[in-house]
Tab-separated table of C-alpha atoms in Angstrom:
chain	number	residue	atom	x	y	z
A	1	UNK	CA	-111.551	11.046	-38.027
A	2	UNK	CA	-110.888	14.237	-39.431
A	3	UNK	CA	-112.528	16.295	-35.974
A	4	UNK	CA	-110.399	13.899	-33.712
A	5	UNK	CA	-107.121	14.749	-35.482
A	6	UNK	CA	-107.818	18.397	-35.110
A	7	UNK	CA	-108.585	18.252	-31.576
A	8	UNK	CA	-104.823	17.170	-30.929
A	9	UNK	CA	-103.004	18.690	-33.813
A	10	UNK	CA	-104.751	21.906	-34.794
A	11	UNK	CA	-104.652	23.768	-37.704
A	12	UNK	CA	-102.732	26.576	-36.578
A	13	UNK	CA	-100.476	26.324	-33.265
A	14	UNK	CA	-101.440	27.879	-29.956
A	15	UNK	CA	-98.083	29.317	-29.592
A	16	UNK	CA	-98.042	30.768	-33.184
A	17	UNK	CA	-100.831	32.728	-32.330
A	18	UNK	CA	-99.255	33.574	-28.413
A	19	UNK	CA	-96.618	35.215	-31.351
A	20	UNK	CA	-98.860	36.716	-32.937
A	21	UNK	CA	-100.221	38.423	-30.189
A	22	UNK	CA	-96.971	39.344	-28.780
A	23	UNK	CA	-96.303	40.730	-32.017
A	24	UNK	CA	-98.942	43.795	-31.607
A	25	UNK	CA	-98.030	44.422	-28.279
A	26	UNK	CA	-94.498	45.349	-29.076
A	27	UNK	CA	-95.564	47.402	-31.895
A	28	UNK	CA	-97.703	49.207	-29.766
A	29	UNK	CA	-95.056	48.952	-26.597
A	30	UNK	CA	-92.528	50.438	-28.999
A	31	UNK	CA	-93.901	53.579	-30.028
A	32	UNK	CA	-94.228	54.566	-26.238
A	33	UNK	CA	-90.849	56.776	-26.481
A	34	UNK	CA	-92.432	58.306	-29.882
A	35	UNK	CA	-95.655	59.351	-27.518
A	36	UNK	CA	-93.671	60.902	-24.663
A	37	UNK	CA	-90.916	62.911	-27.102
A	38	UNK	CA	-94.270	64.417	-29.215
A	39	UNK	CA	-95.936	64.893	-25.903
A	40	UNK	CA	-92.720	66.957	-24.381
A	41	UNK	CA	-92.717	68.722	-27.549
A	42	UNK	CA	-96.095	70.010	-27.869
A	43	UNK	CA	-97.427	67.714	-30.817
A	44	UNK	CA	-100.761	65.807	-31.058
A	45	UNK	CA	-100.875	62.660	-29.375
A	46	UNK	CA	-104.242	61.511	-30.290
A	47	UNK	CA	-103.344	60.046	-33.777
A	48	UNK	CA	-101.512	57.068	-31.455
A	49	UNK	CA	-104.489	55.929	-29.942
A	50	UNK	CA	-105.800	55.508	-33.332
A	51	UNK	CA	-103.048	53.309	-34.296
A	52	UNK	CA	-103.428	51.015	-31.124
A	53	UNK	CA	-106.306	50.581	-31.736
A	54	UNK	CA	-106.140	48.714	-34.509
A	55	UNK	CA	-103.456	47.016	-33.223
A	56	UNK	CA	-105.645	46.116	-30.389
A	57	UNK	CA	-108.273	45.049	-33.065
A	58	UNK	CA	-106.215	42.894	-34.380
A	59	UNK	CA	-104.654	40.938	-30.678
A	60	UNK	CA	-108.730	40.527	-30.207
A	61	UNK	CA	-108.707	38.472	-33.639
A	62	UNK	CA	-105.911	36.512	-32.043
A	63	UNK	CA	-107.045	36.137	-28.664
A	64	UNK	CA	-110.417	34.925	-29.731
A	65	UNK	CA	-109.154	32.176	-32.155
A	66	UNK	CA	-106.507	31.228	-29.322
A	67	UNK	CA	-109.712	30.875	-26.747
A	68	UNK	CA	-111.685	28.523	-29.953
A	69	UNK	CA	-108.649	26.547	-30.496
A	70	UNK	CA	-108.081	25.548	-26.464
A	71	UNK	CA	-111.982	24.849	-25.763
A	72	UNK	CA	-111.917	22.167	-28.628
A	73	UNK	CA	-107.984	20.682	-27.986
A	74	UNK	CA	-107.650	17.480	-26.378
A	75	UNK	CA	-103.881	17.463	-25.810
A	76	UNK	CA	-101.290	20.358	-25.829
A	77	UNK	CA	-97.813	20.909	-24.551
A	78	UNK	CA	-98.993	22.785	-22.212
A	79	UNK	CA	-102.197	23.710	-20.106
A	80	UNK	CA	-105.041	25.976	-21.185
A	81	UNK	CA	-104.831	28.151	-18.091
A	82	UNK	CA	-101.166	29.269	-18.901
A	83	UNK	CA	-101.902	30.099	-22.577
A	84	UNK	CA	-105.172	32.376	-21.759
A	85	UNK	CA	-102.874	33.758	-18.172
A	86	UNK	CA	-100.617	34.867	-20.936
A	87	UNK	CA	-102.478	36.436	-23.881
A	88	UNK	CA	-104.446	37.841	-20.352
A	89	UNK	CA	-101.168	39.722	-19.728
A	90	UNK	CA	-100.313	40.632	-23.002
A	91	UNK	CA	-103.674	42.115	-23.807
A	92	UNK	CA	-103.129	44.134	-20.587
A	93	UNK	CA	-100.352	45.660	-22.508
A	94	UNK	CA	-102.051	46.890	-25.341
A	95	UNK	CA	-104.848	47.698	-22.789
A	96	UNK	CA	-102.432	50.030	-20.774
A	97	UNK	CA	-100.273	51.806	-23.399
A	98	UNK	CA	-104.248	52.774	-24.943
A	99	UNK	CA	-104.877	54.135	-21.605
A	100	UNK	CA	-101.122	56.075	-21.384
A	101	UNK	CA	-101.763	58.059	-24.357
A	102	UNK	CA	-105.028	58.904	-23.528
A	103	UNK	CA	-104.318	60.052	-20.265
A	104	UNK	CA	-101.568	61.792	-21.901
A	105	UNK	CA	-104.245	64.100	-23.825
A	106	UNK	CA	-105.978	65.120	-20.950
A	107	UNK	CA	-103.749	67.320	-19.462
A	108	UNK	CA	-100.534	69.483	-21.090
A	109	UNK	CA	-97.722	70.044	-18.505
A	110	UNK	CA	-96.265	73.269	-18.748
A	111	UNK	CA	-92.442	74.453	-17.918
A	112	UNK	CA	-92.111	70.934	-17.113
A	113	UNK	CA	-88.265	70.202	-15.312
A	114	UNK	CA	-85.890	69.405	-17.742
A	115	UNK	CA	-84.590	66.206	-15.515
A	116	UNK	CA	-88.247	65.264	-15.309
A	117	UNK	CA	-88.668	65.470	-18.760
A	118	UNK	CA	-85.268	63.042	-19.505
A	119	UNK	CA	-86.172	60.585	-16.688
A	120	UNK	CA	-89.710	60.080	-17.880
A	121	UNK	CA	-88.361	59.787	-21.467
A	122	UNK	CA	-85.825	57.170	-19.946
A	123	UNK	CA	-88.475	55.490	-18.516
A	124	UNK	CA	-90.807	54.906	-22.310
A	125	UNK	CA	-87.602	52.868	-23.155
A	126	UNK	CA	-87.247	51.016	-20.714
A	127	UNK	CA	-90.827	50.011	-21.078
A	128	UNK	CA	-90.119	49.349	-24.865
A	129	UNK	CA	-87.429	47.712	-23.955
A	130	UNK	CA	-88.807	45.412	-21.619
A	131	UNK	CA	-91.921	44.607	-24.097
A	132	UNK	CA	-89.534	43.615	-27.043
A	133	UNK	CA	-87.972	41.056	-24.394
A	134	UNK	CA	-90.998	39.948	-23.841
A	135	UNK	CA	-91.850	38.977	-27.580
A	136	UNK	CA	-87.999	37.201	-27.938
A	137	UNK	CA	-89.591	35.102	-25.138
A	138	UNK	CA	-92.756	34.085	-26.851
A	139	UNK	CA	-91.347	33.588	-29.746
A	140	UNK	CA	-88.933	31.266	-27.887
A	141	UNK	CA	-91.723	29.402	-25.959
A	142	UNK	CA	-92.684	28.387	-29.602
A	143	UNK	CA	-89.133	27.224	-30.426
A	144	UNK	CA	-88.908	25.464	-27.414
A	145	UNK	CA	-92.079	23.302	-28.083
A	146	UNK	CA	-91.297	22.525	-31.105
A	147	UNK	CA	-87.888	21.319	-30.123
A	148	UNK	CA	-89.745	18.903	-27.777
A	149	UNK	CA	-88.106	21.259	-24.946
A	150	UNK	CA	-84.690	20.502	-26.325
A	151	UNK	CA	-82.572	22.172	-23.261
A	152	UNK	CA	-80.457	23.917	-24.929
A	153	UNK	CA	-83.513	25.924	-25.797
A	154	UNK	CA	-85.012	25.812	-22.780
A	155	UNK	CA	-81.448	27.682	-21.980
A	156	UNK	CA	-81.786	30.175	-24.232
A	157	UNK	CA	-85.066	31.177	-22.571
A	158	UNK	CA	-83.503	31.444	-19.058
A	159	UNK	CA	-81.138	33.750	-20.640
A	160	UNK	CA	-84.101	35.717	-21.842
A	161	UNK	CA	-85.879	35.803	-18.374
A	162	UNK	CA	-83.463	37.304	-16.694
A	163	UNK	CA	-83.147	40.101	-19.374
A	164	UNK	CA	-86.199	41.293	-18.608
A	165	UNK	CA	-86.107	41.037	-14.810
A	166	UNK	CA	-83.037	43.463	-15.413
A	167	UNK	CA	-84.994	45.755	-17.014
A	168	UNK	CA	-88.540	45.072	-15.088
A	169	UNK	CA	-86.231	46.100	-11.932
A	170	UNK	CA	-85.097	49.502	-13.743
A	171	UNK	CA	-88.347	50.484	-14.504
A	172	UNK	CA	-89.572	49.836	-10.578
A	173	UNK	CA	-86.292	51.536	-9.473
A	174	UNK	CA	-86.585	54.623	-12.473
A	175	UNK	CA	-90.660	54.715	-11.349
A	176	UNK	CA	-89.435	55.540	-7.722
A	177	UNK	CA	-86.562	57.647	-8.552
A	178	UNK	CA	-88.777	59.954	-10.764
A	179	UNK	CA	-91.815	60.310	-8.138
A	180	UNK	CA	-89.357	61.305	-5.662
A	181	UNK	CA	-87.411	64.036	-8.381
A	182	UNK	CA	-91.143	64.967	-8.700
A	183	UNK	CA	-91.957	65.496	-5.293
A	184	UNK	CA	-89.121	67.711	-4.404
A	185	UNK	CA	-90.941	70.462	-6.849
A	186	UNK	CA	-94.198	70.565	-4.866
A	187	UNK	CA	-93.354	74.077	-3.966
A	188	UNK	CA	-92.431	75.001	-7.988
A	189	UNK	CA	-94.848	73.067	-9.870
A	190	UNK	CA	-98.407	72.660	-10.239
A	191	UNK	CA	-99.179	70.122	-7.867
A	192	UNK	CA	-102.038	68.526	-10.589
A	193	UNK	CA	-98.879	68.559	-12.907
A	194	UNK	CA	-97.076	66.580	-10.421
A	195	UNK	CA	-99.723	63.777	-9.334
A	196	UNK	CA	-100.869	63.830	-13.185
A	197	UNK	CA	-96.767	62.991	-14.100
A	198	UNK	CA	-96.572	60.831	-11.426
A	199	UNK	CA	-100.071	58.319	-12.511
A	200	UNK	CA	-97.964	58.107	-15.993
A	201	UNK	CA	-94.963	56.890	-14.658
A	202	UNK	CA	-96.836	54.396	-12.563
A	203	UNK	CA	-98.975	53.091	-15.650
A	204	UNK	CA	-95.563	52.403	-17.724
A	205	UNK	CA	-94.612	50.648	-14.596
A	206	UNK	CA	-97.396	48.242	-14.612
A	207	UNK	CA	-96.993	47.488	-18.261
A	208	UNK	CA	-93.727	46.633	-17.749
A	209	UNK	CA	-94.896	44.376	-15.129
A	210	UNK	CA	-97.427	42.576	-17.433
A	211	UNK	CA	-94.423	41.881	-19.603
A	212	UNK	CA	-92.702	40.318	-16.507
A	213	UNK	CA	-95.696	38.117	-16.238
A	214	UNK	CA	-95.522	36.856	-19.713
A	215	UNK	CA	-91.885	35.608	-18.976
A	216	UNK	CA	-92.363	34.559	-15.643
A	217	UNK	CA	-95.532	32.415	-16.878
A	218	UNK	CA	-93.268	31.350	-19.853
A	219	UNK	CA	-90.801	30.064	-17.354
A	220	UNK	CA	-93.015	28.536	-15.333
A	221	UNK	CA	-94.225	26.323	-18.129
A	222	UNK	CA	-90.592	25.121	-19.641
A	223	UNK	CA	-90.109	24.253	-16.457
């Protein structure tokens, strides 16, 4: 009796651990302003990676319990393929800020532009931005279940949604904005400088777009 009742009411709830997730990717996602400012000012980068990844140590804990939980479950609120689609996403997060400070360490920009420097800068918090979003929408999902998709709730998470399409939609239109700024010094900078600048701000675009995902899958799923 006891293995049937835990196939529909595990011990610990999907979405708790979809929070829990979410959890290290905005601690990682909110440091990415930290990176850039130590970056711009000549400091060492590297100890960051270290500290993602044991955040990224940990999501794996999470993501593997989530993936145990969901292969023994015999009912849930919602299907299988939307909870692993989103800890997918937000492991890409954690994935990709890993990879930004890396790439960071690989190359050191010198005499970069002073409006490149602010617009890049501009652009780390949007990205935290977005990612923190993104976690007030998990952590919704969760409320929303548990309210039996009460629709006030279910509101609250529309409201949420469209915060983070506001701020997805900056990033895309900063990302642009800044490659073109960029451009326009091909004749003053290093041209490595510029296409290396230029792969960074496209990376912090695409994690901002995994946090879109999240939402949008979110969204998908109340409704």
């Amino acid at each position: 009796m006891k293995r049937f009742i835990d196939r529909l009411f595990p011990e610990v709830s999907p979405t708790k651990l979809l929070s829990e997730h979410a959890e290290y990717c905005m601690k990682a996602g909110t440091i990415v302003p930290q990176i850039l400012d130590d970056y711009f000012n000549g400091k060492d980068i590297m100890q960051y990676s270290k500290e993602i990844d044991k955040f990224e140590s940990s999501a794996d804990e999470i993501k593997t319990r989530l993936r145990e939980i969901y292969t023994k479950l015999r009912w849930s609120y919602f299907d299988r393929i939307d909870a692993l689609e989103i800890i997918h996403n937000q492991d890409s997060i954690i994935d990709a800020v890993d990879d930004f400070v890396k790439i960071l360490t690989m190359n050191k920009v010198d005499e970069c532009p002073e409006e490149v420097i602010e617009k890049i800068k501009l652009m780390g918090d949007y990205v935290a931005d977005v990612i923190k979003f993104m976690k007030v929408s998990v952590d919704e999902l969760r409320t929303v279940v548990e309210s039996d998709f009460s629709p006030n709730e279910i509101s609250k998470e529309d409201n949420l949604t469209f915060d983070v399409e506001k701020d997805e939609s900056k990033t895309d239109s900063l990302g642009i904005e800044i490659g073109k700024t960029l451009y326009s010094y091909k004749n003053k900078m290093n041209p490595v400088d510029i296409l290396f600048l230029n792969s960074i701000v496209v990376l912090m675009m695409k994690i901002a777009d995994r946090a879109e995902n999240v939402v949008e899958r979110i969204r998908m799923i109340i409704r």
